[in-house]
Structure formats: structure tokens, C-alpha cells
mmCIF file of C-alpha atoms in Angstrom:
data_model
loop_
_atom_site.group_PDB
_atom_site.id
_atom_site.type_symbol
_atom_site.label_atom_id
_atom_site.label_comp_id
_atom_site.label_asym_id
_atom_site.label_seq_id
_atom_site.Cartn_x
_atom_site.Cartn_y
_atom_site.Cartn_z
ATOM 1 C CA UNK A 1 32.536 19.566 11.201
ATOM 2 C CA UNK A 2 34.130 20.267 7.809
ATOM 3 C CA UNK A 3 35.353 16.497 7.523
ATOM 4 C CA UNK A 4 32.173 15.100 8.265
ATOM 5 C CA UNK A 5 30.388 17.495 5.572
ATOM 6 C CA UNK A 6 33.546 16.402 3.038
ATOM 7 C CA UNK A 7 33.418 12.869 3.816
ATOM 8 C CA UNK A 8 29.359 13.244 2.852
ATOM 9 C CA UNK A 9 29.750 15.387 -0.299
ATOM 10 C CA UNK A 10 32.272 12.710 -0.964
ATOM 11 C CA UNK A 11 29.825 9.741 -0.627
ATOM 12 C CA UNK A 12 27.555 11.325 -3.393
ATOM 13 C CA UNK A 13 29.887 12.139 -6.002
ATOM 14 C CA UNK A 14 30.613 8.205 -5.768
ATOM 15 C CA UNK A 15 27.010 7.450 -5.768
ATOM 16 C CA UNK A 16 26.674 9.278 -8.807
ATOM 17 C CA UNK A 17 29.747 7.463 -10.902
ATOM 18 C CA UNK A 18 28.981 6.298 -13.840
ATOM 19 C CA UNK A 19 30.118 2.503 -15.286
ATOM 20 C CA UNK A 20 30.514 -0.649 -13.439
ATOM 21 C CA UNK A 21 33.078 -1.973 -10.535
ATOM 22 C CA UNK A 22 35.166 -3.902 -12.142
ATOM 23 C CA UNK A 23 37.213 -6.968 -10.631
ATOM 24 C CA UNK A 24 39.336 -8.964 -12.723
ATOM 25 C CA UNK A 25 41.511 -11.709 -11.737
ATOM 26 C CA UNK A 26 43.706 -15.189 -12.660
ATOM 27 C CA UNK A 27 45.454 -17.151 -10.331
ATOM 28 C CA UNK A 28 48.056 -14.688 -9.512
ATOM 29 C CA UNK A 29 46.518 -11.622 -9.566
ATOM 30 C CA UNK A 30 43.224 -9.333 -9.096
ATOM 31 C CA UNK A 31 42.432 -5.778 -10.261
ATOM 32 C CA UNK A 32 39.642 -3.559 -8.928
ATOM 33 C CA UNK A 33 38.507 -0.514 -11.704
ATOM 34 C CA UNK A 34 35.714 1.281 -12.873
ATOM 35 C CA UNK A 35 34.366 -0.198 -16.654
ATOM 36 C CA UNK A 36 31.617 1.654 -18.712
ATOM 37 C CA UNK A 37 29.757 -0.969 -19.223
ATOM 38 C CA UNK A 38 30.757 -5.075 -19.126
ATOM 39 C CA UNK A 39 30.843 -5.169 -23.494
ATOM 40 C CA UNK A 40 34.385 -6.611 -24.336
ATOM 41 C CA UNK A 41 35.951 -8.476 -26.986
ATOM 42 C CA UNK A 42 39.282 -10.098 -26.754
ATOM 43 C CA UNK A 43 41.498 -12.008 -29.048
ATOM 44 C CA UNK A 44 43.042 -15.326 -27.004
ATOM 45 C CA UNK A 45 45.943 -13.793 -26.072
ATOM 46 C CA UNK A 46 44.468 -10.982 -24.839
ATOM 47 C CA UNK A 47 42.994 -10.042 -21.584
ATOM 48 C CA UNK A 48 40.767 -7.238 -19.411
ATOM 49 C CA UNK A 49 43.970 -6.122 -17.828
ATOM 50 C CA UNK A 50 47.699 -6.054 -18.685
ATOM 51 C CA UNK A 51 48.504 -7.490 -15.172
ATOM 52 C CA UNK A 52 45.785 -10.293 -15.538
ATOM 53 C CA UNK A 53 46.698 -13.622 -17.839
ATOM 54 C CA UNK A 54 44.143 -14.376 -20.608
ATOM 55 C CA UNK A 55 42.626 -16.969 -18.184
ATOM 56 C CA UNK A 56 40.599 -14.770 -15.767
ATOM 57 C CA UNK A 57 36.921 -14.288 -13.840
ATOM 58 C CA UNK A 58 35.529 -11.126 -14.390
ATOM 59 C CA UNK A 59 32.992 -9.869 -12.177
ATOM 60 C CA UNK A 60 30.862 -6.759 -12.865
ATOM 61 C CA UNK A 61 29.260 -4.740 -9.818
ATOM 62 C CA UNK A 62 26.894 -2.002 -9.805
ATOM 63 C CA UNK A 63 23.577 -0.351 -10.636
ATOM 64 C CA UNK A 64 21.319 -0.703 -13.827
ATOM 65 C CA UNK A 65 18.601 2.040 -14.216
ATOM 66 C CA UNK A 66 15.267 0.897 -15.937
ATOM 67 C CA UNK A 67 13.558 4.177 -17.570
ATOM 68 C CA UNK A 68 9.949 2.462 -17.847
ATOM 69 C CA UNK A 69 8.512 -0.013 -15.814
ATOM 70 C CA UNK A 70 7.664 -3.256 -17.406
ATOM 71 C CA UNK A 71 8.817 -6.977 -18.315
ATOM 72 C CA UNK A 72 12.407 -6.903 -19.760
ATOM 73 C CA UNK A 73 14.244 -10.224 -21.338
ATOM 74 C CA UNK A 74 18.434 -9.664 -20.819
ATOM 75 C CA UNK A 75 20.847 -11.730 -23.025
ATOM 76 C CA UNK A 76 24.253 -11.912 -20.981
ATOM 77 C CA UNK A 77 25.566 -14.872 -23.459
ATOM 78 C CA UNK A 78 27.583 -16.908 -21.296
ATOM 79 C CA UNK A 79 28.032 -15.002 -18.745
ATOM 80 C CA UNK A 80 25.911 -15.374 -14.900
ATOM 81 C CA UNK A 81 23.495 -12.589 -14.585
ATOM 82 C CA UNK A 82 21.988 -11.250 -11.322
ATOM 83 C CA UNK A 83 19.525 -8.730 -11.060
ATOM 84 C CA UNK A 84 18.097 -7.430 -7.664
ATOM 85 C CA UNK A 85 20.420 -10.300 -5.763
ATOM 86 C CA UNK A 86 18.523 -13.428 -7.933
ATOM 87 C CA UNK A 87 19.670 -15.296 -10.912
ATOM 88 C CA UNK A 88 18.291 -13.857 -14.391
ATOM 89 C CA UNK A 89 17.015 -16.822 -16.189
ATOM 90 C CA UNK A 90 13.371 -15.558 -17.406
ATOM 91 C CA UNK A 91 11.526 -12.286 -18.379
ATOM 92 C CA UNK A 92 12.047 -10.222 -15.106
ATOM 93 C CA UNK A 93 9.284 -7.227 -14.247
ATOM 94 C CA UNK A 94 11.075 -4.177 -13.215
ATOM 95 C CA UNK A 95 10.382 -0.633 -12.346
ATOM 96 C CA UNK A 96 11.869 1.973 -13.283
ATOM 97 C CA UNK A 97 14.488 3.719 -11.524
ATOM 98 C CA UNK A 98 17.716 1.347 -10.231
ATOM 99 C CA UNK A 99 18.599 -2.203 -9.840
ATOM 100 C CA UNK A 100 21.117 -4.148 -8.142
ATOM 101 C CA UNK A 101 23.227 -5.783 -10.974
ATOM 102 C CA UNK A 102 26.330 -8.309 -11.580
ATOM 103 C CA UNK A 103 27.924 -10.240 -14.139
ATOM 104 C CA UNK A 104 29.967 -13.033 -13.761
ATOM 105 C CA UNK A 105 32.141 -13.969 -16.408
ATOM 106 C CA UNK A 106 34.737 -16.817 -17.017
ATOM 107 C CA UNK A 107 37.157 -16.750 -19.577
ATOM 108 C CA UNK A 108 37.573 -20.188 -22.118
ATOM 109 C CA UNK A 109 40.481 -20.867 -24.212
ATOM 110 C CA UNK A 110 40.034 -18.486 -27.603
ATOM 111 C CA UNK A 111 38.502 -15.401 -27.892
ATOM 112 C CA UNK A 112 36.086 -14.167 -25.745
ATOM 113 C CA UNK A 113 33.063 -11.816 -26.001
ATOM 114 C CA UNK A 114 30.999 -10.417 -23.605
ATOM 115 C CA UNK A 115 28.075 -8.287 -24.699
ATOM 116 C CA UNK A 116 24.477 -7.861 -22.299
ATOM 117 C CA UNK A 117 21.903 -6.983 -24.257
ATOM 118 C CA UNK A 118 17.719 -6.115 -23.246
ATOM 119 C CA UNK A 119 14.459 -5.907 -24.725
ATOM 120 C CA UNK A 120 11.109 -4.954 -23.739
ATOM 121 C CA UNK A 121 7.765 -3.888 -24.825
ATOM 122 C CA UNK A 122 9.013 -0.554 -26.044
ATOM 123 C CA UNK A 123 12.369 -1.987 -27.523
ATOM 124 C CA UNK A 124 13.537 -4.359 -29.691
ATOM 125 C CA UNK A 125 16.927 -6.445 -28.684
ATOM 126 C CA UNK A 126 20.199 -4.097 -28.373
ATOM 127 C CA UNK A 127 22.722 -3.469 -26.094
ATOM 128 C CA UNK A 128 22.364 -2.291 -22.950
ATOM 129 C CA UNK A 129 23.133 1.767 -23.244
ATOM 130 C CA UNK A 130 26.826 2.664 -20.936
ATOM 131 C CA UNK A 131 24.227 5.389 -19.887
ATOM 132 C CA UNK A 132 22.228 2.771 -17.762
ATOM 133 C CA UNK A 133 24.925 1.278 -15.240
ATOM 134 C CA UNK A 134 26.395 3.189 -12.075
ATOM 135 C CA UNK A 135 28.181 2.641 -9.170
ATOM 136 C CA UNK A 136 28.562 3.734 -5.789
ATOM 137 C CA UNK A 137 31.726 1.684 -4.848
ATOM 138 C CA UNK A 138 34.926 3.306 -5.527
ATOM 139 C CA UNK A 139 37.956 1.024 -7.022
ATOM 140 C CA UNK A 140 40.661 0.854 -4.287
ATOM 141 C CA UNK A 141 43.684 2.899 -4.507
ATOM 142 C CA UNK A 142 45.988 0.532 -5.325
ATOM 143 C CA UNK A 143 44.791 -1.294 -8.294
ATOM 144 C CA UNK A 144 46.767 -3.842 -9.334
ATOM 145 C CA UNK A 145 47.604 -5.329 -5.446
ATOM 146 C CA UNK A 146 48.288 -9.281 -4.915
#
């Protein structure tokens, strides 16, 4: 009985992580880890990970919590944004409370920038607050594997 009640307590400490799951990889190589929020910059030699070439896909996993219901515009630059399992291309309605999110990103020659940025009816354009994404899937154990 004491697993069980572990393995539970367990479950909602990782539903109440904070950040975004993280997978990074090239053409050798893919990391799974836990990122604040899916802002980066990188020079073109750099990259997300030290075992990942500056040539990757980046894909960002998680939860997005809208305070205040209404119609919200997201800027993801280049990156492919889903919200609730469907492409954002528009001015999506949304209430409040959580939403389904990822971000696909892949990496050109030079540097590379990824910021997502909202606005709404009670905000002007900025970026989207750390504070806002969670996660309830854990990175596996062994990070750097492949």
C-alpha cells in the first residue's frame, strides 16, 4: 500500500513541474530535459546541448496556463506552434486555466533565435512569462542516450 500511495504522491509533484519537456536532437544524437521556457539564442556554432551539433530539431512539450479567458494572437517566429493538438496560425479563443502546447523548431545555418511571444485584449505583445508553461512528463534518466 505504501508504493501505490508513493508512486501517486509521485505523479503530482511531476504534474506540478514547472518549464517545458525538452527534446533536442541532430543526426547522431537526442536529449530529453526540462527547459523554463522555449526563449533561446545561439551563436552558429552553438547549440541547445553540448552533446547535440549546431544542426538540430528542437521540440518543446508541455502545458501553457491562460489567466483570463479571451482571444490571444502568439508569435512563435519560425518556429511550428500547436496549441490544444491544432496548428496556431490565427487569433485562438482560450480559457483560462491550461493548454496543451508544442513548439517545433529547426535549426538554419547562423544564429538562431527562438522567442514565443502573446497578446490579448488585456496585454500588449511580450513574451510569454516562464511562469505560464508546465509539465507533467518527467525527462528520462539517462539524458544524453543514442
Amino acid at each position: 500500500m505504501r508504493f501505490l500511495l508513493l508512486a501517486a504522491a509521485t505523479a503530482v509533484v511531476w504534474a506540478q513541474q514547472p518549464g517545458l519537456l525538452l527534446t533536442v536532437r541532430d543526426g547522431r544524437h537526442e536529449v530529453a530535459l526540462r527547459a523554463p521556457s522555449p526563449n533561446f539564442f545561439l551563436e552558429s556554432n552553438e547549440s541547445l546541448h553540448p552533446a547535440i551539433e549546431p544542426a538540430f530539431q528542437a521540440e518543446f512539450s508541455g502545458t501553457i496556463s491562460v489567466l483570463q479567458a479571451g482571444e490571444y494572437t502568439f508569435d512563435s517566429g519560425k518556429a511550428g506552434l500547436l496549441i490544444g493538438g491544432k496548428p496556431v496560425t490565427q487569433p485562438l479563443s482560450l480559457n483560462s486555466g491550461p493548454h496543451s502546447i508544442v513548439i517545433r523548431y529547426r535549426r538554419s545555418a547562423g544564429a538562431a533565435s527562438l522567442q514565443l511571444r502573446w497578446k490579448s485584449a488585456a496585454f500588449d505583445w511580450e513574451p510569454v512569462p516562464p511562469s505560464a508553461f508546465s509539465t507533467s512528463a518527467a525527462p528520462e534518466a539517462d539524458e544524453g542516450r543514442r
